[in-house]
Amino acid sequence: MFSARWFKGIRGKLLLLVTIPFAVIAVLYYEAGQGISALQKSLNQANLVRGPSINYTGKMAKESESLQRYVLNAVTAKSEEDTHTEITKALGSIEAFDKAMEEYEKIPHGGATAAIFGDIIKLWSQAKPTAQVAVEKLRTGNKVQAHDVLENQYRPVATEMSKKLQELSDLRLKLMLDDSNTDAALIAQTEQIVDWVGVIGLVVSVAFSAWVIHNLNSQLSAAVNALSENSSNILHASKQLYATSEQVAEGSTESAASIEETVASLEEVNSMVKVNSESGQKAAQFAEEAVRQAERGQAEIEKLIHAMAEIEGSSKQIQDIIKMIDDIAFQTNILSLNATIEAARAGEQGRGFSAVAEAVRKLSQDSVAAAQNIADLIHKSSEKIQTGSRSAYESSQVFKDINHTIHKVAQMSQEVSQASNEQALGVDQINKAMNQLDTSTQVNSAASEEVAVSAQELSSQAVGLQNVVATLEQILDGRRHEVHSDAPVSLKKSLTLARPILVKAS
């Protein structure tokens, strides 16, 4: 996918344009190499198989004929020395024939040549012993028997073997001729392929070159038109950006002044909020102290109520005791009356007892009166104690209400203090944010100046881009369009629009 996109560009097309001739050369080199390789293989076959096979076949035929000649020369020789010389030559021919046959066996062969060579091996296995017998006869001086062995045993086999050797030689020559024809056809085919590949490569190269040139011309023309249009748009946009940056710089200056005033007001509000927060904290402390005092007073009232309850219980016990005393005095009074009656009945003898009874009755009456007085006092005290208990209970309820109210006041004071702290924190954060905003406004003001400078530089670059476009048009068409542009106004005024404002963060 990446390679497909890459070849759509100019570099890819130029590279492809250069690659095609090299590809054609590579194909030509490959085809020529294939032909040369085949010819080299055929040459190796000729050097290693065809030539040696014909050579060794000729040697075997020559040595077979020479063997017959040497034996005949030995038979007809006049002296023993000549006979011995010819015998030595005959033995050399036998040895040379064996060596040629051995070398031929090393050569790769098959099919018809292998069958004929097999027949030659069989015939030589028959001819060689007869030749050796003839030579042995010559050594012993039996030339007639040697001649008879040569003519009747060796010559028929040798003649047949010579025919087989001739047949093998003819077959090898025919195979060599066939290989030569094949090599000639291969050379012709290689030349034809090279010619066709060269022609096709030339046609493809010319056609692709024309297409690439046309395509590059179209793309460059489209790019030049696009660059021309874009450079005009950039020049127009740079002018608008310059005007906008000046407006932003003026607005940033005004915003910085307003933010400075706002930060000063926030500092005053922050001071007031801090004072309120401190007052709220003190009020919360006083409320907490009042809560503690109210809780202490409520505890004392509860102790008083408990003591009044104990006193009321004791007064009830005293009333019961007085009631018991009253009952005892009443019983004593009755007993004293009974004693008086009994003393009256006793007459003179009971007179002293009657006086005692009278004294006891009087004492009981006094006890009853005293007990009644004490009961009245106890009753009044009990009523006062009950009244005091009710007052103490009511005071306790009042203290509970006061304590509850003080708790609410303390809670509200705490909430007010916490709210004041949070408000102070919020105001402080707002103050910091305003300081940051003021810093950002100053940065924006400076950035506006830089944008204005960049807009002027962009306008200059746009003019330079239009000059590049004109140069490209001259390269493509041979004609150049003049470039006209209006430079933006000077930035000296805009450089003094925004002034730095320093705000002290509290």
XYZ file of N, CA, C and O in Angstrom, residues 37 39-57 100 102-110 113 172 175-176 179 183:
144
model
N 24.786 -20.349 -20.586
C 24.869 -21.484 -19.668
C 24.586 -22.795 -20.384
O 25.260 -23.809 -20.152
N 24.953 -23.319 -23.628
C 26.087 -23.591 -24.515
C 27.302 -24.100 -23.733
O 28.031 -24.985 -24.190
N 27.504 -23.517 -22.533
C 28.617 -23.966 -21.714
C 28.416 -25.416 -21.282
O 29.359 -26.212 -21.259
N 27.168 -25.743 -20.988
C 26.862 -27.131 -20.622
C 27.118 -28.064 -21.805
O 27.689 -29.161 -21.647
N 26.696 -27.626 -23.014
C 26.935 -28.446 -24.209
C 28.428 -28.578 -24.496
O 28.924 -29.645 -24.881
N 29.178 -27.461 -24.268
C 30.612 -27.505 -24.474
C 31.286 -28.459 -23.494
O 32.191 -29.231 -23.861
N 30.830 -28.408 -22.257
C 31.372 -29.338 -21.263
C 31.060 -30.783 -21.652
O 31.888 -31.689 -21.471
N 29.839 -30.974 -22.180
C 29.458 -32.314 -22.624
C 30.391 -32.768 -23.765
O 30.809 -33.935 -23.822
N 30.710 -31.848 -24.668
C 31.594 -32.196 -25.783
C 33.007 -32.505 -25.299
O 33.661 -33.437 -25.762
N 33.470 -31.692 -24.309
C 34.819 -31.885 -23.813
C 34.957 -33.135 -22.954
O 36.004 -33.793 -22.937
N 33.898 -33.423 -22.216
C 33.996 -34.527 -21.259
C 33.439 -35.849 -21.787
O 33.797 -36.907 -21.267
N 32.527 -35.788 -22.789
C 31.857 -37.021 -23.237
C 32.091 -37.277 -24.724
O 32.639 -38.318 -25.120
N 31.687 -36.276 -25.543
C 31.688 -36.550 -26.986
C 33.118 -36.787 -27.526
O 33.418 -37.825 -28.129
N 34.014 -35.797 -27.303
C 35.379 -35.915 -27.832
C 36.118 -37.136 -27.287
O 36.659 -37.957 -28.043
N 36.161 -37.302 -25.932
C 36.877 -38.467 -25.388
C 36.302 -39.810 -25.864
O 37.052 -40.753 -26.096
N 34.950 -39.874 -25.987
C 34.354 -41.156 -26.414
C 34.814 -41.527 -27.843
O 35.188 -42.685 -28.115
N 34.799 -40.502 -28.763
C 35.249 -40.770 -30.139
C 36.744 -41.086 -30.148
O 37.219 -41.971 -30.870
N 37.494 -40.356 -29.302
C 38.942 -40.584 -29.245
C 39.266 -42.006 -28.795
O 40.071 -42.707 -29.404
N 38.629 -42.422 -27.693
C 38.931 -43.764 -27.172
C 38.376 -44.858 -28.099
O 38.974 -45.939 -28.206
N 37.260 -44.566 -28.761
C 36.751 -45.537 -29.742
C 37.745 -45.724 -30.885
O 38.038 -46.843 -31.333
N 42.422 -47.988 -23.200
C 41.405 -47.181 -23.889
C 40.009 -47.626 -23.480
O 39.094 -46.806 -23.275
N 39.239 -49.062 -20.646
C 39.036 -48.644 -19.248
C 38.658 -47.161 -19.172
O 37.764 -46.766 -18.398
N 39.328 -46.323 -19.957
C 39.011 -44.892 -19.971
C 37.618 -44.645 -20.538
O 36.901 -43.750 -20.084
N 37.234 -45.420 -21.565
C 35.901 -45.241 -22.144
C 34.816 -45.578 -21.119
O 33.746 -44.956 -21.097
N 35.080 -46.587 -20.287
C 34.072 -46.966 -19.277
C 33.830 -45.836 -18.278
O 32.747 -45.755 -17.692
N 34.819 -44.979 -18.092
C 34.643 -43.864 -17.160
C 33.726 -42.778 -17.698
O 33.206 -41.942 -16.943
N 33.538 -42.743 -19.037
C 32.712 -41.711 -19.668
C 31.233 -42.071 -19.479
O 30.847 -43.223 -19.668
N 30.363 -41.072 -19.077
C 28.932 -41.356 -18.961
C 28.364 -41.771 -20.324
O 28.577 -41.098 -21.336
N 27.646 -42.868 -20.344
C 27.011 -43.318 -21.582
C 25.813 -44.174 -21.203
O 25.731 -44.717 -20.101
N 24.911 -44.279 -22.150
C 23.700 -45.041 -21.900
C 22.941 -45.268 -23.187
O 23.281 -44.743 -24.258
N 24.579 -46.489 -27.137
C 26.038 -46.549 -26.983
C 26.430 -47.565 -25.925
O 27.445 -48.289 -26.075
N 28.400 -42.051 -32.086
C 28.901 -40.904 -31.323
C 28.994 -39.661 -32.196
O 28.680 -38.549 -31.744
N 25.475 -38.327 -32.583
C 25.040 -37.615 -31.374
C 25.723 -36.251 -31.275
O 25.099 -35.264 -30.857
N 26.988 -36.197 -31.670
C 27.694 -34.918 -31.640
C 27.068 -33.943 -32.631
O 26.906 -32.743 -32.333
N 23.839 -32.715 -31.172
C 24.096 -31.699 -30.138
C 24.515 -30.379 -30.756
O 24.149 -29.291 -30.267
N 22.683 -26.896 -30.260
C 23.383 -25.681 -29.836
C 23.114 -24.537 -30.794
O 22.910 -23.385 -30.368
